[in-house]
PDB file of C-alpha atoms in Angstrom:
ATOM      1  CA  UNK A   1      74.611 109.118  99.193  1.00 97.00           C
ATOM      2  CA  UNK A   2      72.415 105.960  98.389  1.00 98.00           C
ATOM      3  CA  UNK A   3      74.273 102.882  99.215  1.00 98.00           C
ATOM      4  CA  UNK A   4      73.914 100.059  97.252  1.00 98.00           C
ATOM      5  CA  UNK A   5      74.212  96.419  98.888  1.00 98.00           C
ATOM      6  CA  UNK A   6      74.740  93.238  96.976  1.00 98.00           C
ATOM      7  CA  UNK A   7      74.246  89.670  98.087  1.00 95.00           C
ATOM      8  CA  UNK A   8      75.360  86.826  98.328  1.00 97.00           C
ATOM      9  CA  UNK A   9      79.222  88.284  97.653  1.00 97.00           C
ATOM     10  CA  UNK A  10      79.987  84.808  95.745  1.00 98.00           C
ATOM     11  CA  UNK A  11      77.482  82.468  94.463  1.00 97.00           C
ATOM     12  CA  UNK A  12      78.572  79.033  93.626  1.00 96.00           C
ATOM     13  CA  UNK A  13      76.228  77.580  91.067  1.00 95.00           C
ATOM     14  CA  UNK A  14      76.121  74.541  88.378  1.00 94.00           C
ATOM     15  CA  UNK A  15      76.249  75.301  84.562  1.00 94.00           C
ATOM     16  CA  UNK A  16      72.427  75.063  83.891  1.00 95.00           C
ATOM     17  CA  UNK A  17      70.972  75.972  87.263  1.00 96.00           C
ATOM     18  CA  UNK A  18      69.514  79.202  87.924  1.00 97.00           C
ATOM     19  CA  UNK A  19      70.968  82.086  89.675  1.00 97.00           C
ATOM     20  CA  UNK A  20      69.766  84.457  91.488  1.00 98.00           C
ATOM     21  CA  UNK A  21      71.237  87.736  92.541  1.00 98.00           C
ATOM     22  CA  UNK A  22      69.955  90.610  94.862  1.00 98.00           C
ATOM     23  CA  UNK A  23      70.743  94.577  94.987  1.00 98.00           C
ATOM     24  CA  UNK A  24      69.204  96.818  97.781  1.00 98.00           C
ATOM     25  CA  UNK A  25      68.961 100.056  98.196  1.00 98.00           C
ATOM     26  CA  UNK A  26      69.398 102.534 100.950  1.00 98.00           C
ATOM     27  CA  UNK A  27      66.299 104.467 100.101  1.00 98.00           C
ATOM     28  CA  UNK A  28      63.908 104.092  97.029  1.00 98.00           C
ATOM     29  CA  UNK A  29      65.595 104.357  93.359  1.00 98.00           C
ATOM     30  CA  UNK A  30      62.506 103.783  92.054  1.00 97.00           C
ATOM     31  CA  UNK A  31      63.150 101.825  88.986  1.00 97.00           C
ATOM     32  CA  UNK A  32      66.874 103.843  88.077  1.00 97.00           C
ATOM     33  CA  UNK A  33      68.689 100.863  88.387  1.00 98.00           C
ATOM     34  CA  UNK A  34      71.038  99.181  86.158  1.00 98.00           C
ATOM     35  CA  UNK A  35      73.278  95.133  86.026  1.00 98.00           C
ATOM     36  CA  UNK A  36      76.433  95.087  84.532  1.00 98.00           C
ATOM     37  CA  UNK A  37      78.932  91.825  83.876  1.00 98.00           C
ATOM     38  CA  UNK A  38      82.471  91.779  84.130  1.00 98.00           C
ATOM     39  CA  UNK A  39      84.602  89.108  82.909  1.00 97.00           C
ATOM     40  CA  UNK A  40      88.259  89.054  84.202  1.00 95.00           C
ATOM     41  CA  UNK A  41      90.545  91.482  82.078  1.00 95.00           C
ATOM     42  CA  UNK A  42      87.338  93.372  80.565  1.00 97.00           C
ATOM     43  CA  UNK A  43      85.511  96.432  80.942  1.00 98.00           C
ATOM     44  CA  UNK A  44      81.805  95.859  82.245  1.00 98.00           C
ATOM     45  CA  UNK A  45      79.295  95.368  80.054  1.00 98.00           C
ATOM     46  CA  UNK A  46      75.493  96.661  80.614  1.00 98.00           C
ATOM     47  CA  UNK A  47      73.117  93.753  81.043  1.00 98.00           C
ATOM     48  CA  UNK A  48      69.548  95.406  82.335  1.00 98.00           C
ATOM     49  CA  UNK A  49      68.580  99.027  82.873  1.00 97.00           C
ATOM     50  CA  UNK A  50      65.373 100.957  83.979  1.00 96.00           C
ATOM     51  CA  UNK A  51      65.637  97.433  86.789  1.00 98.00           C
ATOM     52  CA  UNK A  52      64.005  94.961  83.834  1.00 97.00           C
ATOM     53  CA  UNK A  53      64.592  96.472  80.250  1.00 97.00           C
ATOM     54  CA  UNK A  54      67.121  93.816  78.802  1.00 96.00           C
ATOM     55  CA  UNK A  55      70.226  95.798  76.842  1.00 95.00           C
ATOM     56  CA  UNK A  56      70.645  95.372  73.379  1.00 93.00           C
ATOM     57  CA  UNK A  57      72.195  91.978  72.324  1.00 94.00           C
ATOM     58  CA  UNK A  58      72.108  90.528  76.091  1.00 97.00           C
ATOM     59  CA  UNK A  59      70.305  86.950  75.630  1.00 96.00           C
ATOM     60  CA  UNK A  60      66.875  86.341  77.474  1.00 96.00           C
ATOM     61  CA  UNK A  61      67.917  84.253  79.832  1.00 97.00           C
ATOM     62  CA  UNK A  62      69.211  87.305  81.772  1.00 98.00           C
ATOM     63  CA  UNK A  63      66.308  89.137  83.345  1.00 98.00           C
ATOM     64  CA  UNK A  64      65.316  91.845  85.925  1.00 98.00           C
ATOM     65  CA  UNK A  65      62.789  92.981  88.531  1.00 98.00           C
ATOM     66  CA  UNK A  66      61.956  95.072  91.654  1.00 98.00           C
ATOM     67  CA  UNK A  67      61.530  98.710  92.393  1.00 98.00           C
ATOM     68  CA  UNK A  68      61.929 100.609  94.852  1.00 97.00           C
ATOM     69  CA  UNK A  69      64.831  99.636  96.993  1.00 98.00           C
ATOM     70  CA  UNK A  70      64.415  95.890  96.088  1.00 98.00           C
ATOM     71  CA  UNK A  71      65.969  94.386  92.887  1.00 98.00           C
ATOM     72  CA  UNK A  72      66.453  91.267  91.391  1.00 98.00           C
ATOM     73  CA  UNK A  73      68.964  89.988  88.699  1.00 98.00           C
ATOM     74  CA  UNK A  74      68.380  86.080  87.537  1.00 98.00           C
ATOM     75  CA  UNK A  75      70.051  83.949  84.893  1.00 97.00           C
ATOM     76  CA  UNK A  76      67.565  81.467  84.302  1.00 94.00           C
ATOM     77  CA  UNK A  77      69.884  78.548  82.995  1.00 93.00           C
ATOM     78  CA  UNK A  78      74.089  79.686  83.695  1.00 95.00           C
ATOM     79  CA  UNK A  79      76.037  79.193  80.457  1.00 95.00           C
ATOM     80  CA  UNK A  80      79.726  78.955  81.007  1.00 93.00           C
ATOM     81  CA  UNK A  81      80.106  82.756  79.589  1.00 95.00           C
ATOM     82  CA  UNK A  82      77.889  83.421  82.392  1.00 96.00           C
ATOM     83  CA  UNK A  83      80.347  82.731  85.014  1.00 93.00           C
ATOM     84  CA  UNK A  84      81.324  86.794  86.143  1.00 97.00           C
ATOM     85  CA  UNK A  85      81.311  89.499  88.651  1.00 98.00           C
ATOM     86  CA  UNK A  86      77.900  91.260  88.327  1.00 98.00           C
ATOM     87  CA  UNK A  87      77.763  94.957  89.984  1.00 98.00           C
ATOM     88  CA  UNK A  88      74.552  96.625  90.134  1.00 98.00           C
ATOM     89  CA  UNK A  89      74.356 100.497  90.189  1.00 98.00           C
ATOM     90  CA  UNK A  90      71.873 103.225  90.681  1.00 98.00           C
ATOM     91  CA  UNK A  91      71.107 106.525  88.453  1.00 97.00           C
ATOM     92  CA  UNK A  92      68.419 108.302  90.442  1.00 97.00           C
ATOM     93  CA  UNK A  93      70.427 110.353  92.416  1.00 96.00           C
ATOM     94  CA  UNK A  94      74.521 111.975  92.733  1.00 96.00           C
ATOM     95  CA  UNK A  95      76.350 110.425  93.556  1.00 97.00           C
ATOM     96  CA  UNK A  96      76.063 107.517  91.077  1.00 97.00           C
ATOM     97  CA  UNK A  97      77.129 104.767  93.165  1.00 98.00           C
ATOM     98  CA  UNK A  98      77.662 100.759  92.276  1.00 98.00           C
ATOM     99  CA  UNK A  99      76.762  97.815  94.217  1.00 98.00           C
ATOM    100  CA  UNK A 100      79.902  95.854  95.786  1.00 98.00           C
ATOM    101  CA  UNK A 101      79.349  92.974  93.089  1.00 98.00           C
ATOM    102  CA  UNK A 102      78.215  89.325  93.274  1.00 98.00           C
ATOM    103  CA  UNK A 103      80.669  86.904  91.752  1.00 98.00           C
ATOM    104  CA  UNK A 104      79.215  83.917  90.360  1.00 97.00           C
ATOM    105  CA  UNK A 105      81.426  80.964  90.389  1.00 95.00           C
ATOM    106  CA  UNK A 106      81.276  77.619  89.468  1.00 90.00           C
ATOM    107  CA  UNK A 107      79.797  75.009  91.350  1.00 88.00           C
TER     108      UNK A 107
ATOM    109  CA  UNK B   1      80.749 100.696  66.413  1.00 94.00           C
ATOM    110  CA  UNK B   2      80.964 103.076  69.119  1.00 96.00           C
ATOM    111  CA  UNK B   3      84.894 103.036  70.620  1.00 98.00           C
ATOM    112  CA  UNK B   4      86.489 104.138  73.416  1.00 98.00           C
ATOM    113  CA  UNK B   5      89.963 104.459  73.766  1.00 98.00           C
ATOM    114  CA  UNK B   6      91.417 105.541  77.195  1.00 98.00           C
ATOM    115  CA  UNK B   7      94.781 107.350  77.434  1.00 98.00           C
ATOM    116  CA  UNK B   8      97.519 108.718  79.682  1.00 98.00           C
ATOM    117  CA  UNK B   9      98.075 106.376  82.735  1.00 97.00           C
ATOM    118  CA  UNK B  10     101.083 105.890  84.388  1.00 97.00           C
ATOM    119  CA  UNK B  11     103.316 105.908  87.279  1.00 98.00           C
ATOM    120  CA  UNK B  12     103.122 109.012  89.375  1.00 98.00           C
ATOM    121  CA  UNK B  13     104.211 109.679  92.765  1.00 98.00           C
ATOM    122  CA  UNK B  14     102.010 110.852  95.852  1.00 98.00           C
ATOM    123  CA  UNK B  15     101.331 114.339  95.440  1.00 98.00           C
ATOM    124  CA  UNK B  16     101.643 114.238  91.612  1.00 98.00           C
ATOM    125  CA  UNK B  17      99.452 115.166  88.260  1.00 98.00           C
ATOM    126  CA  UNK B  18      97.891 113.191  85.456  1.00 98.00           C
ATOM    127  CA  UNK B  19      96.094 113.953  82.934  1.00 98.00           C
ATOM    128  CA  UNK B  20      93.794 110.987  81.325  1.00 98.00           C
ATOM    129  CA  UNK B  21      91.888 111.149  78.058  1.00 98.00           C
ATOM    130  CA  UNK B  22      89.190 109.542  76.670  1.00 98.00           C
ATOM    131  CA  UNK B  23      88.745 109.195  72.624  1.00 98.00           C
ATOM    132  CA  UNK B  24      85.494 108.577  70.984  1.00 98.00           C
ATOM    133  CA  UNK B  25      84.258 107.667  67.847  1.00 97.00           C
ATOM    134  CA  UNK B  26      81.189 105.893  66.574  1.00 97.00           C
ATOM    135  CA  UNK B  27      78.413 108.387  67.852  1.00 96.00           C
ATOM    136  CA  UNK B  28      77.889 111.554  68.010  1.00 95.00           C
ATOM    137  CA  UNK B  29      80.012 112.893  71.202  1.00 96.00           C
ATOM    138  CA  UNK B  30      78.684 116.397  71.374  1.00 95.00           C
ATOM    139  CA  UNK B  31      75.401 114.691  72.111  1.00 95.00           C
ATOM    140  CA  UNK B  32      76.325 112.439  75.219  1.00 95.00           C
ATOM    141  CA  UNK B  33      77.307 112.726  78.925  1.00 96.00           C
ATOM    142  CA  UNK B  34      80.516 110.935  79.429  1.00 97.00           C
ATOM    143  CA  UNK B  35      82.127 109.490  82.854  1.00 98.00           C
ATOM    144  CA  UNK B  36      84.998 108.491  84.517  1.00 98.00           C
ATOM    145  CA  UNK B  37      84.388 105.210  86.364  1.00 98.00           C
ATOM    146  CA  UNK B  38      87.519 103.484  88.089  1.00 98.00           C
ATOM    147  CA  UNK B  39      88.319 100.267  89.647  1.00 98.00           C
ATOM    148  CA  UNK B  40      91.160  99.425  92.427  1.00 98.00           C
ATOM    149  CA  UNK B  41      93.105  95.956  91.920  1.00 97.00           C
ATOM    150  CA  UNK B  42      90.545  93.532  92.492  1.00 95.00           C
ATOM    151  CA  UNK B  43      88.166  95.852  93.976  1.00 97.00           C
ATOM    152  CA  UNK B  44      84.544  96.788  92.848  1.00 97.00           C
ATOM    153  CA  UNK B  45      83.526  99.911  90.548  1.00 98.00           C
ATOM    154  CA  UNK B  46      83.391 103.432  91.869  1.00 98.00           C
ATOM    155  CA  UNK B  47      81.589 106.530  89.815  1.00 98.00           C
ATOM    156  CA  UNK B  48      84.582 109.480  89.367  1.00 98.00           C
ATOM    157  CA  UNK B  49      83.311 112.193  87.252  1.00 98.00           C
ATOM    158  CA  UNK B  50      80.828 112.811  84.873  1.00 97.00           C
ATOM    159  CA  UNK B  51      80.392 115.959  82.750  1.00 97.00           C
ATOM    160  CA  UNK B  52      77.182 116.503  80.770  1.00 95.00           C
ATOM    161  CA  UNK B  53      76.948 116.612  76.741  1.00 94.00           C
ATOM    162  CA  UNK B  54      77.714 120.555  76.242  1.00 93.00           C
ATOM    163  CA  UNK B  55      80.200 120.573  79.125  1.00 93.00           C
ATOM    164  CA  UNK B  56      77.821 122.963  81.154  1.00 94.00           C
ATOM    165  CA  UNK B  57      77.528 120.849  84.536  1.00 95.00           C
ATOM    166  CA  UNK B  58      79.776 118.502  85.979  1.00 97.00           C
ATOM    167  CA  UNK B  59      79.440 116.162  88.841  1.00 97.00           C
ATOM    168  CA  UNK B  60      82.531 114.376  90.987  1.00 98.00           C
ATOM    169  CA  UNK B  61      82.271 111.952  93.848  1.00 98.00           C
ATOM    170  CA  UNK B  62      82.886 113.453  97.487  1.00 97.00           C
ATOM    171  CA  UNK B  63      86.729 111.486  96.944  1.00 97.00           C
ATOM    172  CA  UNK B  64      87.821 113.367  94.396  1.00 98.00           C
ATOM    173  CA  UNK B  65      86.216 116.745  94.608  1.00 98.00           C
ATOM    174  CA  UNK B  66      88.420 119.739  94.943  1.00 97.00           C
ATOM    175  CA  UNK B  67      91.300 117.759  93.175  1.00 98.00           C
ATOM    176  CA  UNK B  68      89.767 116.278  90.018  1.00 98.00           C
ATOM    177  CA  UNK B  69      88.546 117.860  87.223  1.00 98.00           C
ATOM    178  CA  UNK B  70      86.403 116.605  84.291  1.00 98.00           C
ATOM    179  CA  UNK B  71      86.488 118.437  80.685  1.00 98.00           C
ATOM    180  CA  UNK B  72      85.588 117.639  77.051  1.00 97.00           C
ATOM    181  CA  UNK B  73      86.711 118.401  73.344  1.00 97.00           C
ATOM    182  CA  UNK B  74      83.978 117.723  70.985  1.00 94.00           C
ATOM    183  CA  UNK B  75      86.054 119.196  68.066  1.00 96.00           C
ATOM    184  CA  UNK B  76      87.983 116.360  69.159  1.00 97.00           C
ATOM    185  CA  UNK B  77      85.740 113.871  70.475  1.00 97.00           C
ATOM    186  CA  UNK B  78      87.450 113.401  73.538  1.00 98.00           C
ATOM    187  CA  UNK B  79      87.006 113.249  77.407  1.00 98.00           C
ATOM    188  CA  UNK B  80      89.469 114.668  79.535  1.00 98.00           C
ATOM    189  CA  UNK B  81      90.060 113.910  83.496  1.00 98.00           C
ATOM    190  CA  UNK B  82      92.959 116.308  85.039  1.00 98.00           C
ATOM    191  CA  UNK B  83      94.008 114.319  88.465  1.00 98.00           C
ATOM    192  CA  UNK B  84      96.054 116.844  90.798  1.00 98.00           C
ATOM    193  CA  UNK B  85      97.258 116.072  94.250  1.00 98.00           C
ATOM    194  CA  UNK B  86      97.365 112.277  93.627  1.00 98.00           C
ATOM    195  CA  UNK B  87      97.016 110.024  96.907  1.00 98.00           C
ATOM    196  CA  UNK B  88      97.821 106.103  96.645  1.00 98.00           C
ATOM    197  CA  UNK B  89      94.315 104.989  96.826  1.00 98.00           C
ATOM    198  CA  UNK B  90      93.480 106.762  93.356  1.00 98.00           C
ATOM    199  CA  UNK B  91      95.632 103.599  92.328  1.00 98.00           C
ATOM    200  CA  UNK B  92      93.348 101.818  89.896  1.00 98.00           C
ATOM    201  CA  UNK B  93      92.110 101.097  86.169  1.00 98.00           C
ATOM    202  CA  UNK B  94      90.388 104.297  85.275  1.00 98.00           C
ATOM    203  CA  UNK B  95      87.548 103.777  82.733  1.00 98.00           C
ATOM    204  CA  UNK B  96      85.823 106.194  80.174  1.00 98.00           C
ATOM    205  CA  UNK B  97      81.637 105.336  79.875  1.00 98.00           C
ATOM    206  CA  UNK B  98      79.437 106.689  78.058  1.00 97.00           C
ATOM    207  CA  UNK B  99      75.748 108.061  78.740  1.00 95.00           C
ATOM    208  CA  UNK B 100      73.204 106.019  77.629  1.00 90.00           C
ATOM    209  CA  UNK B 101      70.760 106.886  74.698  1.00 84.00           C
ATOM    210  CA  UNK B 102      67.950 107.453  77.043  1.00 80.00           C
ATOM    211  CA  UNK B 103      69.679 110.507  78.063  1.00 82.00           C
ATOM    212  CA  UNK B 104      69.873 108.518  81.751  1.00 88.00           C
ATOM    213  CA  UNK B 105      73.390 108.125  83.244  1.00 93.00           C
ATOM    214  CA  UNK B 106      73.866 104.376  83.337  1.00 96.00           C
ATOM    215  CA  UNK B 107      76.446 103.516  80.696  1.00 97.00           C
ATOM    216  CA  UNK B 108      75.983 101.548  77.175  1.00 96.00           C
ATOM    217  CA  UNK B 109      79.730 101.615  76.111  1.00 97.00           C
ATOM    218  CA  UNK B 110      82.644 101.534  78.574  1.00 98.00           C
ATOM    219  CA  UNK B 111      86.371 101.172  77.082  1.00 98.00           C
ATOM    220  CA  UNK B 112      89.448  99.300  78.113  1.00 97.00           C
ATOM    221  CA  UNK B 113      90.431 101.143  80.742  1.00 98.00           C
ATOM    222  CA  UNK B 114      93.919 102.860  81.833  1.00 98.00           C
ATOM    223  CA  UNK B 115      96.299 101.977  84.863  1.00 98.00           C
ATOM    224  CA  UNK B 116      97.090 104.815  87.265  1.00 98.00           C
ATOM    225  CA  UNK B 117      99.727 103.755  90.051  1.00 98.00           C
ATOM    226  CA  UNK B 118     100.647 106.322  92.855  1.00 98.00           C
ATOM    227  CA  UNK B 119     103.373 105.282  93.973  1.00 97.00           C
ATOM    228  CA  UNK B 120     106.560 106.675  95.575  1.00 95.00           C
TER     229      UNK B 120
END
């Protein structure tokens, strides 16, 4: 099973500031990796797949990188609507398995 | 608009069945993977069950295997997941996802969710 590891767990950042969030891998995904947001009573809602390929509707400020066993998630300027859980998971291999999620908080 | 509407959780008691279902409508279901994805009280997400668009391969995590089982209806449009021999940590908000268009298995549309509580 691939193991996907999140940091930080919380990140405590000012509306405007950018943040950044990290997902590794346990062994290469190549680029089969996807960023979801979750707001507090919702279901998750896909941000980035394929590690950089923004989902449809999802505003440019969210954005995505790395390969491999290395990713990156990064909101460039945090909007109040911004302020979530974000879980990263992995499609390259079964199990499908999430990240443990990054809450981003408010500064 | 693609809509999923979970169904069927409850209170059950250690040892007990459920049976959850999973209604679609917006896209074409017979053409789509769907999943089970749940999520303990205030926990992170963990992959269940997915079953492929024609039914013809399923896949479970390693925690449910040998007591879950994932089915579909397209004449219905619905997603079934039959949970036997229910143990308290299967507590959680069990969501229905659907494949993506890409024919990869991260997930474009999740719904609402639905509560399962094992509880005695």
């Amino acid at each position: 099973e691939i193991v996907m590891t999140q940091s930080p767990a919380t990140l405590s950042v000012s509306p405007g500031e950018r943040a950044t969030l990290s997902c590794r891998a346990s062994q290469s995904i190549r680029s089969k990796l996807a960023w979801y947001q979750q707001k507090p009573g919702q279901a998750p809602r896909l941000l980035i797949y394929g590690a950089s390929t923004g989902a449809t509707d999802i505003p440019p400020r969210f954005s995505g990188s790395g390969s491999g066993t290395e990713f990156t998630l990064t909101i460039s300027s945090l909007q109040s609507e911004d302020f979530a859980v974000y879980y990263c998971q992995q499609y390259n291999n079964w199990p499908l398995t999430f990240g443990g999620g990054t809450k981003v908080e408010i500064k | 608009d693609v809509q999923l509407l979970e169904s069927g959780g409850g209170l059950v008691q250690p040892g007990g069945s459920l049976r959850l279902s999973c209604t679609a409508s917006g896209f074409t279901f017979s053409s789509f993977g769907m999943s089970w994805v749940r999520q303990a009280p205030g926990k992170g997400l963990e992959w269940v069950s997915t079953v492929s668009s024609d039914g013809g391969a399923t896949y479970y995590a390693d925690s449910v295997k040998g007591r879950f089982t994932v089915s579909r209806d397209s004449s219905k449009s619905t997603l079934y997941l039959q949970m036997n021999s229910l143990r308290a940590e299967d507590t959680a908000l069990y969501y229905c996802a659907k494949r993506s268009v890409a024919g990869l298995y991260y997930f474009d549309y999740w719904g609402q969710g639905t509560l399962v509580t094992v509880s005695s």
